[in-house]
XYZ file of C-alpha atoms in Angstrom:
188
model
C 30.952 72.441 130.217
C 31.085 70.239 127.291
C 34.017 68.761 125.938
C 34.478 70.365 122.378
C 33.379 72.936 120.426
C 29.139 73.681 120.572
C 26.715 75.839 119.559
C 25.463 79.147 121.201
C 22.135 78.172 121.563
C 21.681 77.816 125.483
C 23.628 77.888 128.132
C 34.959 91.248 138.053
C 37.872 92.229 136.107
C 39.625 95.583 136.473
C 40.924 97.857 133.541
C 43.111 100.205 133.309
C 42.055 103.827 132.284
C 44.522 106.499 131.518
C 47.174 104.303 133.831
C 44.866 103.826 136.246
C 43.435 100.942 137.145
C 39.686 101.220 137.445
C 36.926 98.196 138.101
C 35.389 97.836 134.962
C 31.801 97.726 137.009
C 32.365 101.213 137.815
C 33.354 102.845 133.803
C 30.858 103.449 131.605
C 31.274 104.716 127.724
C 28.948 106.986 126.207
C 27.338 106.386 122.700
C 30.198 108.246 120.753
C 32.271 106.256 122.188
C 31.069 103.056 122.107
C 30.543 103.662 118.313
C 34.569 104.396 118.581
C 35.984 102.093 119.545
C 33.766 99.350 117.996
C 33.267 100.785 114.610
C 29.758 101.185 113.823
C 27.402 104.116 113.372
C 25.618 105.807 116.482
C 22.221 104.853 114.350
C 23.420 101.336 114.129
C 24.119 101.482 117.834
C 20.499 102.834 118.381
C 18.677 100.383 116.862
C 20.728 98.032 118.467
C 19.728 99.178 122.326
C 16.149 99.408 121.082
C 15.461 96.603 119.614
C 17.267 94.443 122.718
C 20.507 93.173 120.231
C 22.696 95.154 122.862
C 21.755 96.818 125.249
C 23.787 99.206 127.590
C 24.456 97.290 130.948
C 25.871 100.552 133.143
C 22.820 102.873 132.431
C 20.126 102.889 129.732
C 18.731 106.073 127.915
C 15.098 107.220 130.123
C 13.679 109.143 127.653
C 14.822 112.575 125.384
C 17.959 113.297 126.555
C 19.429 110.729 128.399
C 22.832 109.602 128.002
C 23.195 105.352 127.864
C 26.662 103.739 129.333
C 28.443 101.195 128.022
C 30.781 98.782 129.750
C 33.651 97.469 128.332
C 32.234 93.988 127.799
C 29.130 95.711 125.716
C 31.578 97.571 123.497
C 33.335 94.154 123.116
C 30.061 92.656 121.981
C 29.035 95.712 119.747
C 32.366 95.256 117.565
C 31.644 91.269 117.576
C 28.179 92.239 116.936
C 29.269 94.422 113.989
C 31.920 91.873 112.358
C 29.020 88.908 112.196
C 26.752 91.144 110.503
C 29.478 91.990 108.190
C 29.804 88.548 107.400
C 26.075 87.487 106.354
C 25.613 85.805 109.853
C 21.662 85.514 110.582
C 20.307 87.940 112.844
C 18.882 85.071 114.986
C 22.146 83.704 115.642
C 23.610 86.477 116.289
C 21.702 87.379 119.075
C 21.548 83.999 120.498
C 25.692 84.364 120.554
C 25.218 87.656 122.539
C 23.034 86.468 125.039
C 25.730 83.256 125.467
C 28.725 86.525 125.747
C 26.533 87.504 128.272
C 26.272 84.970 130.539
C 30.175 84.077 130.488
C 32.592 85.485 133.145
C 34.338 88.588 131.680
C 37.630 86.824 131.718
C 36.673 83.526 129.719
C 35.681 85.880 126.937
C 39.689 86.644 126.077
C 40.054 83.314 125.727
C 37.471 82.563 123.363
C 37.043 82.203 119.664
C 33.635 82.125 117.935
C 33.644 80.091 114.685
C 30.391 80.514 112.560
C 29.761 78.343 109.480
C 26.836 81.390 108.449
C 24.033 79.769 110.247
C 25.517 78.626 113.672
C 27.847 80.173 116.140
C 29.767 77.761 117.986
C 32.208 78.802 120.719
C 35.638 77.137 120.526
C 38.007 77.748 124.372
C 40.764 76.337 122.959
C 43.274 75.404 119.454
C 42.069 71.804 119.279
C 38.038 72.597 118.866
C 38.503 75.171 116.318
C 40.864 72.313 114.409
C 38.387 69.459 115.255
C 35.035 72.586 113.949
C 36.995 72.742 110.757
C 38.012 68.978 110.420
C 34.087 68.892 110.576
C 33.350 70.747 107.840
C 30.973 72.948 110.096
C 33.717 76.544 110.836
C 34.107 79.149 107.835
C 35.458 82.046 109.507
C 35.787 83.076 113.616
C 36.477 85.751 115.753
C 39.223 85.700 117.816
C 37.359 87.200 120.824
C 40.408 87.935 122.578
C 41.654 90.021 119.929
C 38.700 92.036 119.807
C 38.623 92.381 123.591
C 42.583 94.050 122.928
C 41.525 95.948 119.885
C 38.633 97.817 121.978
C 41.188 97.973 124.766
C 43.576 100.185 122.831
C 40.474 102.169 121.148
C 38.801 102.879 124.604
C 42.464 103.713 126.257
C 42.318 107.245 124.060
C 38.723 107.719 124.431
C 36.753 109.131 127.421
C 35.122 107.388 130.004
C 33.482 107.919 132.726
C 33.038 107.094 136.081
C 29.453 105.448 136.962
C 30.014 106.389 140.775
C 30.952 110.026 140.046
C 29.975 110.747 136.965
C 34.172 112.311 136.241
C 35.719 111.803 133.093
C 38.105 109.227 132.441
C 40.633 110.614 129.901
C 42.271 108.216 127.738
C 46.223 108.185 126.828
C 45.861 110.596 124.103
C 48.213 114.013 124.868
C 47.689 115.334 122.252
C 43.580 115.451 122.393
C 43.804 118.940 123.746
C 40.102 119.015 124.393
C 40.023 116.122 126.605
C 42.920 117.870 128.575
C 40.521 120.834 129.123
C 37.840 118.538 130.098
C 40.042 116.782 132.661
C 41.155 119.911 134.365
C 37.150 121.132 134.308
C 36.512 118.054 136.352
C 39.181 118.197 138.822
C-alpha cells in the first residue's frame, strides 16, 4: 500500500443482531431497510442497484417481485454514497470510491476516512494523511468511514434483518416495535 494519502482510482467480520452475534455473510437487509438506516429514498436506492452505483451483494431483485438483500457493508456504502452526493461530489468519482470500498477487507473500512476536494476521493488510514491532504491544499471535507459504519450499526440494531441461510427475521433491539415482536414469535 502506498505510504500517504491517494486517490480512489484503482486498486469476515461478525455483527451482532438483537444480542446475537451473527456473521455478517449470512444477514441480509431488505430495501426498507437499507433506505433506514442509510437515509435515502427506496427510489434513490433503485436507481442505484440498476444502474450498478450499488448493488445488493446478498441477493439481487430477479424480476417483479423479488426482494434484493443488503449486507451491512452495502448499507455502509449507500449512506457514504448518499453524503458525497449531498456534497456536489461527481458521479464518476463516486463510483470509482465504491468500487475501491469494495475491494477493501470489511474491517479496514472502520478505520478509514475519505477526504474529497469535489473532484477526487482520496482515502486517508490514518491522522497524519488527512493533516498532510489538507497541508496540500487538495481535502475540503471527509467522511469518517468509521463513524458511518457505527451510525448504520445503531440504525440496523432496531431494524429487521434477516437471515440469508433461513430466510428468519432478525429483530432489532427495539421493545417497543410491537410489530416486530409479532413477527418474531410468527417465525419461531
Amino acid at each position: 500500500m502506498e505510504s500517504g494519502p491517494y486517490p480512489l482510482h484503482g486498486g469476515g467480520s461478525a455483527r451482532s443482531v438483537a444480542g446475537q452475534p451473527v456473521p455478517e455473510e449470512t444477514v441480509g437487509y431488505r430495501g426498507p431497510t437499507a433506505c433506514a438506516a442509510a437515509g435515502i429514498t427506496y427510489r434513490q436506492l433503485d436507481y442505484w442497484a440498476r444502474t450498478g452505483l450499488v448493488e445488493p451483494s446478498v441477493r439481487p431483485a430477479y424480476g417483479s417481485g423479488s426482494q434484493r438483500l443488503y449486507s451491512f457493508r452495502d448499507v455502509v456504502v449507500l449512506k457514504i454514497v448518499k453524503r458525497f452526493l449531498d456534497t456536489g461530489v461527481a458521479l464518476q468519482n463516486i463510483r470509482a470510491a465504491v468500487q475501491h470500498l469494495r475491494g477493501r477487507e470489511l474491517a479496514d473500512l472502520e478505520r478509514m476516512t475519505l477526504m474529497s476536494d469535489g473532484a477526487t476521493v482520496y482515502e486517508c488510514s490514518s491522522p497524519d494523511e488527512v493533516v498532510d491532504l489538507l497541508q496540500g491544499g487538495q481535502g475540503v471535507f471527509g467522511i469518517a468511514v468509521g463513524v458511518v459504519w457505527r451510525d448504520v450499526e445503531a440504525d440496523l440494531s432496531e431494524l429487521h434483518g434477516e437471515r440469508v441461510d433461513t430466510g428468519e427475521t432478525l429483530v432489532g433491539h427495539n421493545p417497543a416495535d410491537e410489530l416486530a415482536r409479532r413477527r418474531r414469535d410468527r417465525a419461531v
